[in-house]
């Protein structure tokens, strides 16, 4: 698929894929992988490995496997042999890296139809399995140097936006959630308008703020979930990733937005997206119903990407960041032996790669002052885990990595993300009640 169509397809189908994966039945698994380390984390020099046994569904294919460093450089290949009841896949962990192993079905005979492959653990039901491991992940560094003028570029943009009056326009929204009032908002930002939902309890008072950032695609936002969060006691700001009404499933947002302006930092679609996020934060801090203390940023995939970026852009007021499988990190990874993911900018275009560094979360991370929870799927191909580790490793304050060793991207394997669901819910309860997020740091 051409790279422009790859970006377009991901953006268009992302929301539908999440809903479909959550509704669908579990995919039958013909293989079971038991890691040598239950945590999935190894030291340099350790033997990284898995014992492979037949799954609850009897294997009907042969399998070949490929071990790749950071899902890029091939390190080792082989075939599974389960004739004795088990086999193993192993390799030496030689450097700070992510190990990705693809286990692919092979037809048992020339007459077999490879399109009939079913099963797997990647959420695709095409017979593909994958396992992943981290080797000394706290030492995974930047793939490419941070631009020397990165801070000045963004300081100038924020200063220019500060001269633009916010001019908030609110329109009431009916909600059937008791005890909640909700509006849409439209705010003037630099070069576009920030739009979304704002909701709060109807009872007079001052409330901690929860800022929600949105995953990839163009779609209507979920007003009910915003209202439900407000009913818990939050002042909620849900920011649309695009300049459109949050109830509008399309607006004027281009479906191929990830590639818009990707050769010029002044024209990149992500420039105005990030500035809209910052403008929503400006507005939040003018509201008399904010408690003046707590601001939690939360998002998944491109929403997690925006949460990390906003925490770096505006570190002075952020209390906590909760980011699940944040995308966009390590945009130059393909040039340095690490497979990059969304927004899938072409690594063979030098202008695109130079521009990407100004929108890459890893380059905002060193500015963050709030504790960060970041979940990463060890077999995630949309938000590759090496980039997430690289971003976390730039954060100068306490942070909590949350490894999900069996998880592909959240839209593909939502049932493998229970640890994120539980920990993020726990932290939201703590922060809502005035408590402190004390990260469980990697040992």
Short mmCIF file of C-alpha atoms in Angstrom, two decimals:
data_model
loop_
_atom_site.label_atom_id
_atom_site.label_comp_id
_atom_site.label_asym_id
_atom_site.label_seq_id
_atom_site.Cartn_x
_atom_site.Cartn_y
_atom_site.Cartn_z
CA UNK A 1 0.00 0.00 0.00
CA UNK A 2 1.44 3.45 -0.85
CA UNK A 3 2.56 5.35 2.22
CA UNK A 4 -0.03 8.15 1.75
CA UNK A 5 -2.79 5.57 1.64
CA UNK A 6 -1.32 3.85 4.71
CA UNK A 7 -1.70 7.07 6.74
CA UNK A 8 -5.17 7.64 5.32
CA UNK A 9 -6.37 4.11 6.04
CA UNK A 10 -5.16 4.22 9.62
CA UNK A 11 -6.78 7.57 10.31
CA UNK A 12 -10.10 6.60 8.73
CA UNK A 13 -10.45 3.14 10.23
CA UNK A 14 -9.01 3.69 13.70
CA UNK A 15 -12.25 4.41 15.56
CA UNK A 16 -14.13 1.62 13.81
CA UNK A 17 -11.35 -0.84 14.57
CA UNK A 18 -11.49 -0.05 18.28
CA UNK A 19 -15.23 -0.65 18.41
CA UNK A 20 -15.02 -3.84 16.32
CA UNK A 21 -12.22 -5.37 18.41
CA UNK A 22 -14.09 -4.67 21.64
CA UNK A 23 -17.27 -6.32 20.34
CA UNK A 24 -15.70 -9.35 18.67
CA UNK A 25 -15.21 -12.77 20.21
CA UNK A 26 -11.71 -13.81 21.33
CA UNK A 27 -9.55 -15.15 18.52
CA UNK A 28 -8.70 -18.86 18.94
CA UNK A 29 -5.09 -19.38 20.03
CA UNK A 30 -3.26 -22.48 18.83
CA UNK A 31 0.02 -21.61 20.57
CA UNK A 32 0.94 -20.55 24.10
CA UNK A 33 4.11 -18.59 24.85
CA UNK A 34 5.59 -18.60 28.36
CA UNK A 35 8.35 -15.99 28.75
CA UNK A 36 11.52 -16.85 30.65
CA UNK A 37 10.91 -13.67 32.67
CA UNK A 38 7.27 -13.15 33.58
CA UNK A 39 7.75 -9.37 33.52
CA UNK A 40 9.04 -9.46 29.95
CA UNK A 41 12.05 -7.38 31.06
CA UNK A 42 15.66 -8.56 30.87
CA UNK A 43 19.14 -7.24 31.57
CA UNK A 44 21.87 -6.97 28.95
CA UNK A 45 23.47 -10.38 28.60
CA UNK A 46 20.38 -12.30 29.72
CA UNK A 47 18.88 -15.01 27.57
CA UNK A 48 15.59 -13.65 26.28
CA UNK A 49 13.21 -16.46 25.54
CA UNK A 50 9.86 -18.19 25.49
CA UNK A 51 8.73 -21.77 25.90
CA UNK A 52 6.16 -22.57 23.21
CA UNK A 53 3.44 -25.16 23.75
CA UNK A 54 0.22 -26.07 21.94
CA UNK A 55 -2.71 -23.83 22.83
CA UNK A 56 -6.28 -24.62 23.79
CA UNK A 57 -6.98 -25.06 20.07
CA UNK A 58 -4.92 -27.82 18.44
CA UNK A 59 -2.29 -26.38 16.04
CA UNK A 60 -3.16 -27.14 12.44
CA UNK A 61 -0.25 -25.39 10.73
CA UNK A 62 3.52 -25.36 10.76
CA UNK A 63 5.13 -22.14 12.00
CA UNK A 64 8.27 -20.17 11.24
CA UNK A 65 9.62 -17.46 13.51
CA UNK A 66 11.73 -14.34 13.05
CA UNK A 67 13.42 -12.43 15.87
CA UNK A 68 13.90 -8.73 15.17
CA UNK A 69 15.60 -5.98 17.15
CA UNK A 70 13.10 -3.14 17.63
CA UNK A 71 10.97 -4.89 14.99
CA UNK A 72 13.56 -3.84 12.39
CA UNK A 73 16.86 -5.73 12.09
CA UNK A 74 16.49 -9.51 11.77
CA UNK A 75 18.58 -11.27 14.43
CA UNK A 76 17.55 -14.91 14.14
CA UNK A 77 15.12 -17.19 12.31
CA UNK A 78 13.83 -20.69 12.77
CA UNK A 79 10.90 -23.10 12.66
CA UNK A 80 8.76 -24.36 15.53
CA UNK A 81 8.97 -28.06 16.30
CA UNK A 82 6.25 -29.12 18.72
CA UNK A 83 6.71 -32.85 18.13
CA UNK A 84 7.96 -33.31 21.71
CA UNK A 85 5.14 -31.19 23.12
CA UNK A 86 7.07 -27.94 23.29
CA UNK A 87 9.80 -25.85 21.72
CA UNK A 88 11.64 -22.68 22.61
CA UNK A 89 12.61 -19.40 21.00
CA UNK A 90 15.55 -17.59 22.56
CA UNK A 91 18.25 -15.04 21.91
CA UNK A 92 20.84 -13.15 23.88
CA UNK A 93 19.86 -9.66 24.95
CA UNK A 94 22.82 -7.71 23.66
CA UNK A 95 21.89 -4.04 24.08
CA UNK A 96 19.12 -1.72 25.32
CA UNK A 97 16.38 -2.68 22.89
CA UNK A 98 12.99 -4.20 22.30
CA UNK A 99 12.90 -7.75 20.99
CA UNK A 100 10.01 -8.54 18.66
CA UNK A 101 9.32 -12.06 17.43
CA UNK A 102 6.88 -12.76 14.59
CA UNK A 103 5.57 -16.33 14.47
CA UNK A 104 3.91 -16.94 11.12
CA UNK A 105 1.84 -19.90 9.95
CA UNK A 106 3.06 -21.98 7.05
CA UNK A 107 0.80 -24.23 4.97
CA UNK A 108 1.43 -27.90 5.68
CA UNK A 109 1.07 -28.78 2.01
CA UNK A 110 1.27 -27.04 -1.32
CA UNK A 111 -2.46 -27.57 -1.74
CA UNK A 112 -3.33 -25.69 1.44
CA UNK A 113 -4.75 -22.22 1.01
CA UNK A 114 -2.72 -19.71 3.05
CA UNK A 115 -5.68 -17.33 3.13
CA UNK A 116 -7.47 -19.84 5.37
CA UNK A 117 -5.11 -19.21 8.30
CA UNK A 118 -7.00 -18.39 11.49
CA UNK A 119 -6.06 -17.83 15.10
CA UNK A 120 -3.18 -15.78 16.43
CA UNK A 121 -2.63 -13.39 19.31
CA UNK A 122 -2.35 -10.06 17.47
CA UNK A 123 -6.10 -9.46 17.12
CA UNK A 124 -6.20 -10.11 13.39
CA UNK A 125 -7.38 -13.75 13.22
CA UNK A 126 -4.95 -14.48 10.38
CA UNK A 127 -2.75 -17.04 12.13
CA UNK A 128 -0.06 -14.52 13.10
CA UNK A 129 1.47 -14.62 16.57
CA UNK A 130 3.95 -12.22 18.11
CA UNK A 131 5.85 -11.96 21.38
CA UNK A 132 8.00 -9.17 22.70
CA UNK A 133 10.54 -8.42 25.40
CA UNK A 134 12.48 -5.43 26.70
CA UNK A 135 16.23 -5.51 27.30
CA UNK A 136 17.47 -2.78 29.69
CA UNK A 137 14.61 -0.53 28.53
CA UNK A 138 15.48 2.29 30.95
CA UNK A 139 18.61 2.79 28.83
CA UNK A 140 16.87 3.13 25.45
CA UNK A 141 17.82 6.57 24.19
CA UNK A 142 16.89 8.96 21.42
CA UNK A 143 17.11 7.64 17.89
CA UNK A 144 17.89 11.12 16.53
CA UNK A 145 19.21 14.29 18.18
CA UNK A 146 16.71 16.84 19.45
CA UNK A 147 16.68 19.92 17.15
CA UNK A 148 18.81 22.74 18.56
CA UNK A 149 16.01 25.27 18.02
CA UNK A 150 13.22 23.04 19.28
CA UNK A 151 12.51 25.08 22.43
CA UNK A 152 12.71 28.44 20.67
CA UNK A 153 10.38 27.25 17.90
CA UNK A 154 7.68 26.25 20.35
CA UNK A 155 8.22 29.24 22.64
CA UNK A 156 7.59 31.52 19.69
CA UNK A 157 4.40 29.66 18.76
CA UNK A 158 3.05 29.80 22.30
CA UNK A 159 3.92 33.50 22.58
CA UNK A 160 2.11 34.21 19.30
CA UNK A 161 -0.95 32.29 20.47
CA UNK A 162 -0.95 34.14 23.80
CA UNK A 163 -1.64 37.33 21.85
CA UNK A 164 -4.83 35.82 20.38
CA UNK A 165 -7.87 36.39 22.65
CA UNK A 166 -9.53 33.13 23.64
CA UNK A 167 -13.06 34.39 22.92
CA UNK A 168 -14.81 31.29 24.33
CA UNK A 169 -18.22 30.51 22.85
CA UNK A 170 -20.28 27.93 24.75
CA UNK A 171 -23.41 26.14 23.59
CA UNK A 172 -25.41 24.03 26.08
CA UNK A 173 -25.72 20.32 25.34
CA UNK A 174 -28.52 18.13 26.64
CA UNK A 175 -27.34 15.13 28.63
CA UNK A 176 -29.28 12.37 30.36
CA UNK A 177 -26.52 11.93 32.95
CA UNK A 178 -27.96 13.21 36.25
CA UNK A 179 -26.21 16.04 38.06
CA UNK A 180 -24.14 17.18 35.08
CA UNK A 181 -24.17 20.24 32.87
CA UNK A 182 -22.35 20.17 29.54
CA UNK A 183 -21.51 22.55 26.72
CA UNK A 184 -19.64 22.52 23.46
CA UNK A 185 -16.86 25.10 23.32
CA UNK A 186 -15.22 27.00 20.50
CA UNK A 187 -11.99 28.89 21.24
CA UNK A 188 -9.86 31.09 19.05
CA UNK A 189 -6.37 29.66 18.65
CA UNK A 190 -3.40 30.54 16.47
CA UNK A 191 -4.35 29.48 12.96
CA UNK A 192 -7.52 27.56 13.86
CA UNK A 193 -10.22 27.10 16.49
CA UNK A 194 -10.11 24.64 19.37
CA UNK A 195 -13.38 22.79 19.87
CA UNK A 196 -14.77 20.12 22.12
CA UNK A 197 -16.95 19.40 25.14
CA UNK A 198 -16.75 20.82 28.65
CA UNK A 199 -18.75 19.23 31.46
CA UNK A 200 -18.99 19.63 35.22
CA UNK A 201 -21.21 18.70 38.15
CA UNK A 202 -24.24 20.98 38.45
CA UNK A 203 -23.53 21.56 42.13
CA UNK A 204 -21.71 24.84 42.67
CA UNK A 205 -18.08 24.39 43.59
CA UNK A 206 -14.53 24.13 42.33
CA UNK A 207 -13.42 20.89 40.73
CA UNK A 208 -10.21 19.14 39.69
CA UNK A 209 -9.79 19.11 35.92
CA UNK A 210 -9.48 16.15 33.57
CA UNK A 211 -8.33 16.99 30.03
CA UNK A 212 -9.10 14.26 27.49
CA UNK A 213 -7.15 14.08 24.23
CA UNK A 214 -8.34 12.06 21.27
CA UNK A 215 -7.00 9.04 19.37
CA UNK A 216 -6.42 9.10 15.62
CA UNK A 217 -9.17 9.49 13.06
CA UNK A 218 -11.99 11.91 12.29
CA UNK A 219 -15.15 11.11 14.23
CA UNK A 220 -17.76 12.48 16.64
CA UNK A 221 -16.63 12.53 20.25
CA UNK A 222 -18.37 10.45 22.92
CA UNK A 223 -20.45 12.98 24.84
CA UNK A 224 -21.82 10.35 27.22
CA UNK A 225 -18.38 9.33 28.49
CA UNK A 226 -17.53 12.99 29.09
CA UNK A 227 -20.70 13.43 31.12
CA UNK A 228 -20.01 10.26 33.10
CA UNK A 229 -16.57 11.55 34.09
CA UNK A 230 -18.11 14.85 35.16
CA UNK A 231 -20.65 12.96 37.27
CA UNK A 232 -17.71 11.49 39.21
CA UNK A 233 -16.67 15.01 40.24
CA UNK A 234 -14.36 16.19 37.45
CA UNK A 235 -14.38 19.39 35.46
CA UNK A 236 -13.86 17.69 32.09
CA UNK A 237 -12.45 19.23 28.92
CA UNK A 238 -12.61 16.87 25.93
CA UNK A 239 -10.61 18.37 23.07
CA UNK A 240 -11.37 17.37 19.50
CA UNK A 241 -8.17 16.66 17.60
CA UNK A 242 -9.58 18.69 14.70
CA UNK A 243 -11.11 22.12 14.16
CA UNK A 244 -14.72 20.90 14.07
CA UNK A 245 -17.76 20.57 16.30
CA UNK A 246 -17.25 17.56 18.59
CA UNK A 247 -20.66 16.17 17.61
CA UNK A 248 -19.78 16.29 13.90
CA UNK A 249 -18.43 12.97 12.56
CA UNK A 250 -16.41 14.66 9.82
CA UNK A 251 -16.51 18.47 9.67
CA UNK A 252 -13.96 19.90 7.29
CA UNK A 253 -11.12 17.80 8.68
CA UNK A 254 -9.12 16.09 5.93
CA UNK A 255 -9.11 12.31 6.20
CA UNK A 256 -5.46 12.25 5.19
CA UNK A 257 -4.52 14.80 7.84
CA UNK A 258 -1.36 12.97 9.04
CA UNK A 259 0.40 13.77 5.77
CA UNK A 260 -0.77 17.39 5.53
CA UNK A 261 2.24 19.70 5.67
CA UNK A 262 4.60 16.94 6.74
CA UNK A 263 7.57 18.52 4.96
CA UNK A 264 7.30 21.91 6.70
CA UNK A 265 7.09 22.56 10.43
CA UNK A 266 5.07 25.72 9.74
CA UNK A 267 2.43 23.77 7.81
CA UNK A 268 2.26 20.45 9.61
CA UNK A 269 -1.26 19.47 10.66
CA UNK A 270 0.15 18.58 14.06
CA UNK A 271 1.27 22.18 14.67
CA UNK A 272 -2.28 23.47 14.98
CA UNK A 273 -3.41 20.29 16.72
CA UNK A 274 -0.89 20.82 19.50
CA UNK A 275 -1.67 24.55 19.68
CA UNK A 276 -5.39 23.78 20.00
CA UNK A 277 -4.61 21.50 22.93
CA UNK A 278 -2.65 24.31 24.57
CA UNK A 279 -5.46 26.78 23.92
CA UNK A 280 -7.97 24.45 25.62
CA UNK A 281 -5.65 24.46 28.64
CA UNK A 282 -5.61 28.30 28.55
CA UNK A 283 -9.39 28.31 28.64
CA UNK A 284 -9.59 25.74 31.42
CA UNK A 285 -7.44 27.88 33.67
CA UNK A 286 -9.79 30.87 33.24
CA UNK A 287 -12.80 28.97 34.53
CA UNK A 288 -13.91 29.85 38.06
CA UNK A 289 -15.10 26.27 38.63
CA UNK A 290 -11.56 24.85 38.32
CA UNK A 291 -10.00 24.17 41.71
CA UNK A 292 -6.80 25.92 40.71
CA UNK A 293 -4.66 22.91 41.61
CA UNK A 294 -5.32 19.69 39.70
CA UNK A 295 -5.03 19.17 35.94
CA UNK A 296 -4.78 15.58 34.69
CA UNK A 297 -4.04 14.91 31.02
CA UNK A 298 -5.29 11.61 29.64
CA UNK A 299 -5.35 9.95 26.24
CA UNK A 300 -4.80 6.78 24.24
CA UNK A 301 -2.69 6.36 21.10
CA UNK A 302 -2.70 9.78 19.38
CA UNK A 303 -4.45 11.04 22.51
CA UNK A 304 -1.55 9.77 24.61
CA UNK A 305 0.79 11.42 22.13
CA UNK A 306 -0.98 14.75 22.66
CA UNK A 307 -0.99 14.27 26.43
CA UNK A 308 2.81 13.89 26.53
CA UNK A 309 3.26 16.81 24.14
CA UNK A 310 0.94 19.11 26.11
CA UNK A 311 2.66 18.20 29.36
CA UNK A 312 5.94 19.24 27.75
CA UNK A 313 4.54 22.37 26.16
CA UNK A 314 2.85 23.59 29.33
CA UNK A 315 4.65 21.95 32.25
CA UNK A 316 3.87 24.64 34.80
CA UNK A 317 0.31 23.58 35.66
CA UNK A 318 0.06 19.86 34.90
CA UNK A 319 -0.50 17.52 37.86
CA UNK A 320 -0.32 14.12 36.14
CA UNK A 321 -0.22 12.49 32.72
CA UNK A 322 -1.95 9.18 31.97
CA UNK A 323 -1.03 7.95 28.50
CA UNK A 324 -1.93 4.57 27.06
CA UNK A 325 0.12 3.35 24.08
CA UNK A 326 1.08 6.93 23.08
CA UNK A 327 1.82 7.14 19.37
CA UNK A 328 4.12 9.42 17.42
CA UNK A 329 7.31 8.73 19.36
CA UNK A 330 10.52 7.82 17.55
CA UNK A 331 9.44 9.28 14.21
CA UNK A 332 13.00 8.93 12.87
CA UNK A 333 13.34 5.38 14.16
CA UNK A 334 13.40 3.79 10.70
CA UNK A 335 16.64 5.65 10.01
CA UNK A 336 18.26 4.24 13.13
CA UNK A 337 17.29 0.58 13.35
CA UNK A 338 13.96 1.03 15.14
CA UNK A 339 10.62 0.47 13.39
CA UNK A 340 8.54 3.62 13.56
CA UNK A 341 4.74 3.61 13.79
CA UNK A 342 1.89 6.09 13.44
CA UNK A 343 1.74 8.61 11.83
CA UNK A 344 3.88 6.50 9.48
CA UNK A 345 5.80 9.39 7.98
CA UNK A 346 8.05 8.22 5.12
CA UNK A 347 11.63 7.77 6.26
CA UNK A 348 12.96 8.11 2.70
CA UNK A 349 12.06 11.82 2.59
CA UNK A 350 14.69 13.91 4.44
CA UNK A 351 12.38 16.94 4.73
CA UNK A 352 9.66 14.84 6.34
CA UNK A 353 12.13 13.37 8.80
CA UNK A 354 13.50 16.80 9.77
CA UNK A 355 9.99 18.18 10.20
CA UNK A 356 8.86 15.17 12.24
CA UNK A 357 11.33 15.91 15.03
CA UNK A 358 9.40 19.08 15.96
CA UNK A 359 6.25 17.03 16.62
CA UNK A 360 7.78 13.90 18.14
CA UNK A 361 6.78 13.34 21.80
CA UNK A 362 10.33 12.25 22.67
CA UNK A 363 11.47 15.83 22.14
CA UNK A 364 8.81 17.28 24.47
CA UNK A 365 9.46 14.75 27.22
CA UNK A 366 12.51 16.44 28.75
CA UNK A 367 10.34 19.49 29.55
CA UNK A 368 7.78 17.53 31.58
CA UNK A 369 7.54 18.24 35.33
CA UNK A 370 4.54 16.08 36.23
CA UNK A 371 4.56 12.33 36.96
CA UNK A 372 3.66 10.21 33.94
CA UNK A 373 2.01 6.81 33.61
CA UNK A 374 2.68 5.37 30.16
CA UNK A 375 1.48 1.94 29.04
CA UNK A 376 3.20 0.19 26.16
CA UNK A 377 2.29 -2.97 24.30
CA UNK A 378 5.33 -5.15 23.73
CA UNK A 379 4.00 -6.34 20.35
CA UNK A 380 2.43 -3.00 19.37
CA UNK A 381 3.12 -2.10 15.74
CA UNK A 382 1.15 1.18 15.76
CA UNK A 383 2.89 2.68 18.81
CA UNK A 384 6.13 0.70 18.94
CA UNK A 385 7.32 0.31 22.53
CA UNK A 386 10.94 1.34 21.90
CA UNK A 387 9.80 4.88 21.15
CA UNK A 388 7.63 5.02 24.27
CA UNK A 389 10.57 3.90 26.42
CA UNK A 390 12.77 6.50 24.72
CA UNK A 391 10.25 9.22 25.59
CA UNK A 392 9.93 8.09 29.19
CA UNK A 393 13.68 8.01 29.56
CA UNK A 394 13.86 11.72 28.69
CA UNK A 395 11.44 12.73 31.46
CA UNK A 396 13.48 14.21 34.33
CA UNK A 397 10.92 13.45 37.06
CA UNK A 398 9.40 10.21 38.37
CA UNK A 399 7.45 8.19 35.82
CA UNK A 400 5.74 4.81 35.74
CA UNK A 401 6.15 2.51 32.75
CA UNK A 402 3.30 0.02 32.49
CA UNK A 403 4.42 -2.91 30.33
CA UNK A 404 1.67 -4.90 28.63
CA UNK A 405 3.76 -7.78 27.38
CA UNK A 406 1.01 -9.55 25.38
CA UNK A 407 -0.62 -6.46 23.92
CA UNK A 408 -0.73 -5.24 20.34
CA UNK A 409 -2.32 -1.81 19.84
CA UNK A 410 -5.38 -1.17 21.99
CA UNK A 411 -7.83 -1.38 19.07
CA UNK A 412 -6.56 -4.88 18.23
CA UNK A 413 -6.14 -6.55 21.63
CA UNK A 414 -8.27 -4.57 24.12
CA UNK A 415 -8.62 -7.61 26.39
CA UNK A 416 -4.85 -7.57 27.00
CA UNK A 417 -4.96 -4.11 28.60
CA UNK A 418 -6.50 -4.90 31.97
CA UNK A 419 -3.41 -3.60 33.79
CA UNK A 420 -3.81 -0.19 32.17
CA UNK A 421 -7.53 -0.14 32.90
CA UNK A 422 -6.97 -0.96 36.57
CA UNK A 423 -4.01 1.35 37.19
CA UNK A 424 -5.44 4.37 35.37
CA UNK A 425 -8.75 3.96 37.20
CA UNK A 426 -6.90 3.73 40.51
CA UNK A 427 -4.91 6.88 39.81
CA UNK A 428 -7.95 8.84 38.67
CA UNK A 429 -9.61 8.00 41.99
CA UNK A 430 -6.55 9.15 43.93
CA UNK A 431 -6.21 12.41 41.99
CA UNK A 432 -9.93 13.17 42.09
CA UNK A 433 -9.80 13.06 45.87
CA UNK A 434 -6.77 15.33 46.17
CA UNK A 435 -4.18 12.58 46.50
CA UNK A 436 -0.76 12.38 44.91
CA UNK A 437 0.35 10.19 42.03
CA UNK A 438 3.48 8.43 43.26
CA UNK A 439 4.83 6.46 40.30
CA UNK A 440 5.91 2.84 40.66
CA UNK A 441 9.26 3.20 38.95
CA UNK A 442 10.94 0.39 37.06
CA UNK A 443 13.26 -1.64 39.26
#
